Tab-separated table of C-alpha atoms (C1' of nucleotides) in Angstrom:
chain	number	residue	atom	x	y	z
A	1	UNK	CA	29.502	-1.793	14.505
A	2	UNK	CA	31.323	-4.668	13.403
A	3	UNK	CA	29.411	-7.319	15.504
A	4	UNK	CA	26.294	-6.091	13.297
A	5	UNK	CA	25.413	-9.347	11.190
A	6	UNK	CA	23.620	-8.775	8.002
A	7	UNK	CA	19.789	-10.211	8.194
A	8	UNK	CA	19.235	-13.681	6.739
A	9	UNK	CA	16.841	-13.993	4.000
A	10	UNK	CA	14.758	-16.662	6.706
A	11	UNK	CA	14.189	-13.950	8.740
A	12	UNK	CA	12.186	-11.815	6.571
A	13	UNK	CA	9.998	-15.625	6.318
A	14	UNK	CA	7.408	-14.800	8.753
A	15	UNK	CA	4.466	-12.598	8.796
A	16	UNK	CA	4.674	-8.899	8.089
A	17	UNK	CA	3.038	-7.847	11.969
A	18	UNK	CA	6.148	-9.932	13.111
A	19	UNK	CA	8.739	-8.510	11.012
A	20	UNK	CA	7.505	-4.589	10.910
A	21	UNK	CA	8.077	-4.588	15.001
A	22	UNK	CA	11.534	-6.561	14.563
A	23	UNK	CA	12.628	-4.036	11.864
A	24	UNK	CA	12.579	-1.077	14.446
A	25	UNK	CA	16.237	-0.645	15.826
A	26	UNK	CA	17.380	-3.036	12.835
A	27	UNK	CA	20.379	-0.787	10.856
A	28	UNK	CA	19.939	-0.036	7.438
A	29	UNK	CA	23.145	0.503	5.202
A	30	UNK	CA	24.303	1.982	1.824
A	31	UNK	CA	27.394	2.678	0.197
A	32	UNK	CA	27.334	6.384	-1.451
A	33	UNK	CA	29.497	6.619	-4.967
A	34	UNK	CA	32.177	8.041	-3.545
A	35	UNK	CA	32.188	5.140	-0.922
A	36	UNK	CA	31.366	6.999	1.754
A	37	UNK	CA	28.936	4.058	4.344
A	38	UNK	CA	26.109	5.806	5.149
A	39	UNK	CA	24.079	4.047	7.705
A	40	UNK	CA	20.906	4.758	9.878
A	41	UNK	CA	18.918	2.647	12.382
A	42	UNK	CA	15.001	2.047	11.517
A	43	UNK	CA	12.732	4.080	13.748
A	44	UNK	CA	9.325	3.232	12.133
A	45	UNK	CA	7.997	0.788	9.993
A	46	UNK	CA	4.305	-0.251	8.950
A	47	UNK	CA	3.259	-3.593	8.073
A	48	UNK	CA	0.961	-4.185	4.556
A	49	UNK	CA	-0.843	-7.743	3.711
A	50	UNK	CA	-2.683	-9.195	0.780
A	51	UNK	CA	-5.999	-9.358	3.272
A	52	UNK	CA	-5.347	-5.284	3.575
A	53	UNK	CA	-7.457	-3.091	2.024
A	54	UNK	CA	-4.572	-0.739	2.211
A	55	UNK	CA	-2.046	-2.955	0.559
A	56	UNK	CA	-1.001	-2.514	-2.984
A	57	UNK	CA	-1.226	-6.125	-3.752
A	58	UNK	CA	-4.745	-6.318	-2.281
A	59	UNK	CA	-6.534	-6.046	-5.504
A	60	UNK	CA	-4.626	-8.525	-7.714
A	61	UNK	CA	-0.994	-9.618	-8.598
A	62	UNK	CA	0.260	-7.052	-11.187
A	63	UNK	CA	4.239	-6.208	-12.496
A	64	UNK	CA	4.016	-3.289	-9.753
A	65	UNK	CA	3.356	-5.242	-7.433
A	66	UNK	CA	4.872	-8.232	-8.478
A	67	UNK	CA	7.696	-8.038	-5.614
A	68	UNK	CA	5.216	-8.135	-2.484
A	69	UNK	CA	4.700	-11.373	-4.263
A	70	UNK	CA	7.994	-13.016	-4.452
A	71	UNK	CA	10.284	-14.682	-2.077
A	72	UNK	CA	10.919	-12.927	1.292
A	73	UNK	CA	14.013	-10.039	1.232
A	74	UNK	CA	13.131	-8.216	-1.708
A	75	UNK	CA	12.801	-4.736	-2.192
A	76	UNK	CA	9.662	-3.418	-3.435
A	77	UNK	CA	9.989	-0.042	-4.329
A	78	UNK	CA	7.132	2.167	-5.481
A	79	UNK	CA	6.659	5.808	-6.462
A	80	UNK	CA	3.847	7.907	-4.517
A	81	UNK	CA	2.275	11.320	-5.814
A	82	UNK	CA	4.150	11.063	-8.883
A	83	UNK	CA	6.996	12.193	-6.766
A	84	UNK	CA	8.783	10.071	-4.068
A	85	UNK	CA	9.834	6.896	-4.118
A	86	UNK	CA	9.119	4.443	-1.035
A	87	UNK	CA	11.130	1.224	0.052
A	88	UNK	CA	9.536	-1.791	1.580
A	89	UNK	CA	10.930	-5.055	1.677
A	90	UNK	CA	8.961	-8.223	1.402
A	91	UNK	CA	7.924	-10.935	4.130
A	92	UNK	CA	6.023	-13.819	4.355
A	93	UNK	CA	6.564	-17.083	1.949
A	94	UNK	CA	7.005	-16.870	-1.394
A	95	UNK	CA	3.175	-16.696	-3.557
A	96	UNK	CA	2.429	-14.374	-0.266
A	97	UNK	CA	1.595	-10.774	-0.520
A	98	UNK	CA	2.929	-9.223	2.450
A	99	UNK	CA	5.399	-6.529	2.783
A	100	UNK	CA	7.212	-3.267	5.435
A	101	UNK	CA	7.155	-0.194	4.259
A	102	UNK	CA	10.120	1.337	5.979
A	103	UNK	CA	9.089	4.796	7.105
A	104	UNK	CA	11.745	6.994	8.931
A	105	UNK	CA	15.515	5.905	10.303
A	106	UNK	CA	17.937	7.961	13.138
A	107	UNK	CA	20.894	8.554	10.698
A	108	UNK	CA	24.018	7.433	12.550
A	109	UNK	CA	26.820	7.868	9.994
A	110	UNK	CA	27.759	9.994	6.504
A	111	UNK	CA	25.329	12.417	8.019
A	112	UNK	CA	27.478	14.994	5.463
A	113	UNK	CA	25.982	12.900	2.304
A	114	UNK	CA	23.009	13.022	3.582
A	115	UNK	CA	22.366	16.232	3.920
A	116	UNK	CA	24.022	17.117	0.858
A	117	UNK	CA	21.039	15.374	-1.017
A	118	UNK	CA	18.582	16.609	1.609
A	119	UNK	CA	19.670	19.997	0.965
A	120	UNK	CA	22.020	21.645	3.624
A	121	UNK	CA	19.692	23.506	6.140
A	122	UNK	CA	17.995	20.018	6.675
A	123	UNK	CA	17.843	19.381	10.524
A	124	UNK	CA	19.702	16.070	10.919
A	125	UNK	CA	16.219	15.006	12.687
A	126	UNK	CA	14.406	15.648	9.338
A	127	UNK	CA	17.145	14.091	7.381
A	128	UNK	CA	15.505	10.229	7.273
A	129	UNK	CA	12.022	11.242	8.856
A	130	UNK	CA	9.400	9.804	6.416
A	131	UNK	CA	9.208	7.660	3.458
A	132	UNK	CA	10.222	9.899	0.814
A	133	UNK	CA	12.828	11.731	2.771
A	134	UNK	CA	14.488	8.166	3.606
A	135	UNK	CA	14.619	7.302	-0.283
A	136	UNK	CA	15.627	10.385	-1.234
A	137	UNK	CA	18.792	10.603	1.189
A	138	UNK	CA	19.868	7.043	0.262
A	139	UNK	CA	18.940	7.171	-3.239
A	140	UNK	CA	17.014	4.715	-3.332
A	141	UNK	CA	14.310	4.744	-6.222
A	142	UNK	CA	12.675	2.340	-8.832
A	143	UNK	CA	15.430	0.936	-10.454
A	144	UNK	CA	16.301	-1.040	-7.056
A	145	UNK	CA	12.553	-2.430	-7.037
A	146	UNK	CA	12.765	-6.239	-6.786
A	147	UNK	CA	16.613	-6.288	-5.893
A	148	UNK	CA	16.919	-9.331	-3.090
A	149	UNK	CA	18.706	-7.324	-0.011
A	150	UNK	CA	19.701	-10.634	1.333
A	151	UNK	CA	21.737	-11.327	-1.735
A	152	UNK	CA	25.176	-10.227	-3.116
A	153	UNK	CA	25.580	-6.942	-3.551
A	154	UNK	CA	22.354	-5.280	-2.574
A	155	UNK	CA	21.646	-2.026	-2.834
A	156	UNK	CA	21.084	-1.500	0.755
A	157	UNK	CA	22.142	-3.865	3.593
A	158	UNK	CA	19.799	-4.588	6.697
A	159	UNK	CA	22.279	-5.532	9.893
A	160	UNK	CA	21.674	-6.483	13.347
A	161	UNK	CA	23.420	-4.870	16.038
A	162	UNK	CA	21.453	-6.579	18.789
A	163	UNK	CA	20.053	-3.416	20.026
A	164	UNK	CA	16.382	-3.688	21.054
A	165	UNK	CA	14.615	-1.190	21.275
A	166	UNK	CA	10.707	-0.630	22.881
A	167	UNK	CA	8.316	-0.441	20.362
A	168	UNK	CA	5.236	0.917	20.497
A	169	UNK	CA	1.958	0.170	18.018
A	170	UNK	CA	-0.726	1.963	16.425
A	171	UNK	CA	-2.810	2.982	13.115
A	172	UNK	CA	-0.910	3.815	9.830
A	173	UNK	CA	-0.011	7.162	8.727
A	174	UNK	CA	-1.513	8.339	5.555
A	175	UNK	CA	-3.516	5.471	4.342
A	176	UNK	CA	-7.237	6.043	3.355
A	177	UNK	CA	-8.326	2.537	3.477
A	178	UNK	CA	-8.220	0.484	6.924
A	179	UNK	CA	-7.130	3.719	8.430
A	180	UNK	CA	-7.809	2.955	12.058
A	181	UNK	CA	-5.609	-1.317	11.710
A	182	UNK	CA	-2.559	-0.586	14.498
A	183	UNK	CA	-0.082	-1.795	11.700
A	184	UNK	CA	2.524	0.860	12.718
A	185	UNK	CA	5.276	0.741	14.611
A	186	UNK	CA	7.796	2.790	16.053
A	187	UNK	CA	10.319	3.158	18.613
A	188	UNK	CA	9.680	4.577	21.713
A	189	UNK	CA	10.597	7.986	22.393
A	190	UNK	CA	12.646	8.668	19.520
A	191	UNK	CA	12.887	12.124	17.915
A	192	UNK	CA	13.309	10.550	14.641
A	193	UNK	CA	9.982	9.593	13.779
A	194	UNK	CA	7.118	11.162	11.910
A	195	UNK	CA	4.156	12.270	13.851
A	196	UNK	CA	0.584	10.153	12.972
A	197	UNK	CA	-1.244	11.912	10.212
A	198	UNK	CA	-4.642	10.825	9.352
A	199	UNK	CA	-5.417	10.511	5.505
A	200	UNK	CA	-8.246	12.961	5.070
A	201	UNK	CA	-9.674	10.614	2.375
A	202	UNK	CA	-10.065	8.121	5.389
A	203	UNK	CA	-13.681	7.666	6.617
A	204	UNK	CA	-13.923	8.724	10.113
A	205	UNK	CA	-14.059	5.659	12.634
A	206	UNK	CA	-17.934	4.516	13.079
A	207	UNK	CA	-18.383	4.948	17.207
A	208	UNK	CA	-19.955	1.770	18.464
A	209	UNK	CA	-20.767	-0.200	15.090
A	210	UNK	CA	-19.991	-2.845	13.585
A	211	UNK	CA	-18.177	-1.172	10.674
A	212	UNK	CA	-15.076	-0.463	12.393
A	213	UNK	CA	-13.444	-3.674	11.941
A	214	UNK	CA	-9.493	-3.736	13.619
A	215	UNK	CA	-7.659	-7.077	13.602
A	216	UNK	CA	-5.186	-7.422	16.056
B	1	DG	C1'	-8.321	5.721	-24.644
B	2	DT	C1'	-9.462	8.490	-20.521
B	3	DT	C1'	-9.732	9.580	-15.760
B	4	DG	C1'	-9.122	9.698	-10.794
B	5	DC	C1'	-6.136	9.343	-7.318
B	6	DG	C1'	-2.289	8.083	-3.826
B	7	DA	C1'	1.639	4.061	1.975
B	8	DT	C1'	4.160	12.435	0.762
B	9	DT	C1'	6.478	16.588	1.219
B	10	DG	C1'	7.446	21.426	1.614
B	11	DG	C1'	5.951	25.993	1.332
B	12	DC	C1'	2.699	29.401	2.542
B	13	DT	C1'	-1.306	31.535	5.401
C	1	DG	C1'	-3.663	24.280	9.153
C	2	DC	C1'	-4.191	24.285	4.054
C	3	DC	C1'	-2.801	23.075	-0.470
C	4	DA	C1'	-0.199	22.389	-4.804
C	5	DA	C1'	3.162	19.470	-7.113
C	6	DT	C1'	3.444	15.441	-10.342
C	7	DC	C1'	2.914	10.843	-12.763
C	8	DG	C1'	2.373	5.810	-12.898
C	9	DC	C1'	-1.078	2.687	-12.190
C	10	DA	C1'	-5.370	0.606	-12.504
C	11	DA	C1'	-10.303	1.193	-12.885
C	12	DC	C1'	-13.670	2.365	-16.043
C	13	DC	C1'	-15.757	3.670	-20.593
DNA sequence: GTTGCGATTGGCT
DNA sequence: GCCAATCGCAACC
C-alpha cells in the first residue's frame, strides 16, 4: 500500500453528495499505542447538509456542532445514545454545514487489535460494521472532535489507493427526519456493510403526495 | 431548571 | 423481531 497518497484537504472542498460516494473504497488509517497500523477501507458512508432536516447543524451553529462548520477535513465527532461515538469528517467550504458520517469499513490490517477491543468472538465482518463499532475498534471518540485529518499528525489518516469501487445509493439508516433522501452510499456487494434499518420514529413515506419531498 | 430524545448496539424472545 | 442501555444536547418551561 505504499502508492496510497494521503487525501488533500481540497478534496474534502466540494459538496457532501460528492464526497460521501468518493469516500467508499477510500482507506482509513490509525496507529494503535503499541504502533501496531491498523487500517480498513470505507464501505459505507452517508452524506449530512445544513438544508437537512437530519443534519445536526440544521437547526443552528452550536460548539457541538461547531466542526460541520469549519474548514473542510475536520473530524466531527459526536456521541449517540449516550453511548457510541460516531466519526464524520467535514466537506464543503468553510461557513458551510456539510459533513460524512463514515458508517462501516472492510478491516484489512491489525485485524488482532481490532478484535481485541471488539471483544474476541467478534466475526472479522462485524469488526468495523456500523458507526459505533468503527469508533470503538479505532478508538476514536470525542476528544478527536475537530482534529483536521489533513493536517500533521491526525488521529486517523484517509489514503487513496486508487481502487474504485461501484457504489450504489439509497435512503439513510437510522435517521427519523428525511428518512426516505438516498444520501447513503455503499459499495457494491460487500459483506462489510450494515443492512438498511428504518428509524421507527420516521413517518412512513406519504404514497402519491406531495409530502414526500426527495432531492436528488 | 427540567425534559425528551437520538446519524446504535447487543442481548433476549 | 423487540427492547433496554445511557447521557449530552437542545428545546421548552
Amino acid at each position: 500500500m505504499s502508492g496510497a497518497t494521503r487525501l488533500p484537504r481540497a478534496w474534502f472542498a466540494h459538496h457532501a453528495l460528492e464526497v460521501a460516494p468518493a469516500l467508499v473504497g477510500v482507506l482509513l488509517e490509525r496507529t494503535a499505542p503499541d504502533g501496531t497500523l491498523l487500517r480498513a477501507r470505507i464501505t459505507e458512508t452517508e452524506a449530512y447538509t445544513e438544508d437537512d432536516p437530519a443534519c445536526h447543524a440544521h437547526r443552528r451553529r452550536t460548539p457541538r456542532n461547531e466542526p460541520l462548520f469549519g474548514p473542510p477535513g475536520h473530524a466531527y465527532v459526536y456521541r449517540t445514545y449516550g453511548i457510541h461515538w460516531c466519526l464524520n469528517v467535514a466537506t464543503g467550504p468553510d461557513g458551510e454545514a456539510q459533513g460524512v458520517l463514515v458508517r462501516a469499513a472492510e478491516p484489512l490490517a491489525g485485524l488482532a487489535v481490532l478484535r481485541a477491543r471488539r471483544g474476541q468472538r467478534t466475526p472479522d465482518r462485524d469488526l468495523l460494521r456500523g458507526p459505533g463499532r468503527l469508533t470503538q475498534a479505532l478508538e476514536v471518540h470525542g476528544e478527536h472532535t475537530g482534529a483536521d485529518l489533513c493536517g500533521q499528525d491526525p488521529p486517523v489518516v484517509l489514503r487513496d489507493d486508487g481502487a474504485r469501487p461501484a457504489v450504489a445509493r439509497g435512503p439513510r439508516v437510522g435517521v427519523s427526519r428525511a428518512a426516505d433522501w438516498p444520501w447513503r452510499f455503499t459499495a457494491v456487494g460487500s459483506r462489510f456493510v450494515s443492512p438498511y434499518t428504518r428509524s421507527p420514529r420516521a413517518p412512513r413515506a406519504a404514497e402519491g403526495s406531495a409530502a414526500g419531498e426527495q432531492p436528488s
